[in-house]
Amino acid sequence: MLPPDKEELVREGNQLNGKS
């Protein structure tokens, strides 16, 4: 369970990798 800010960074990284 990551903090909200970290979760946003992870989601952005996933988008860069092409993961929805």
C-alpha positions as a Markdown table, in Angstrom:
| # | Residue | x | y | z |
|---|---|---|---|---|
| 1 | Met | 0.0 | 0.0 | 0.0 |
| 2 | Leu | 1.8 | 3.1 | -1.2 |
| 3 | Pro | 1.0 | 6.7 | -0.3 |
| 4 | Pro | -1.2 | 8.7 | -2.8 |
| 5 | Asp | 1.8 | 10.7 | -4.1 |
| 6 | Lys | 3.7 | 7.5 | -4.8 |
| 7 | Glu | 0.7 | 5.9 | -6.4 |
| 8 | Glu | 0.4 | 8.8 | -8.8 |
| 9 | Leu | 4.1 | 8.5 | -9.8 |
| 10 | Val | 3.6 | 4.7 | -10.3 |
| 11 | Arg | 0.5 | 5.3 | -12.5 |
| 12 | Glu | 2.5 | 7.9 | -14.6 |
| 13 | Gly | 5.4 | 5.4 | -15.0 |
| 14 | Asn | 2.9 | 2.7 | -16.1 |
| 15 | Gln | 1.5 | 5.1 | -18.7 |
| 16 | Leu | 5.0 | 5.8 | -20.0 |
| 17 | Asn | 5.5 | 2.0 | -20.3 |
| 18 | Gly | 2.2 | 1.7 | -22.2 |
| 19 | Lys | 0.3 | 0.0 | -19.3 |
| 20 | Ser | -3.3 | 1.2 | -18.8 |
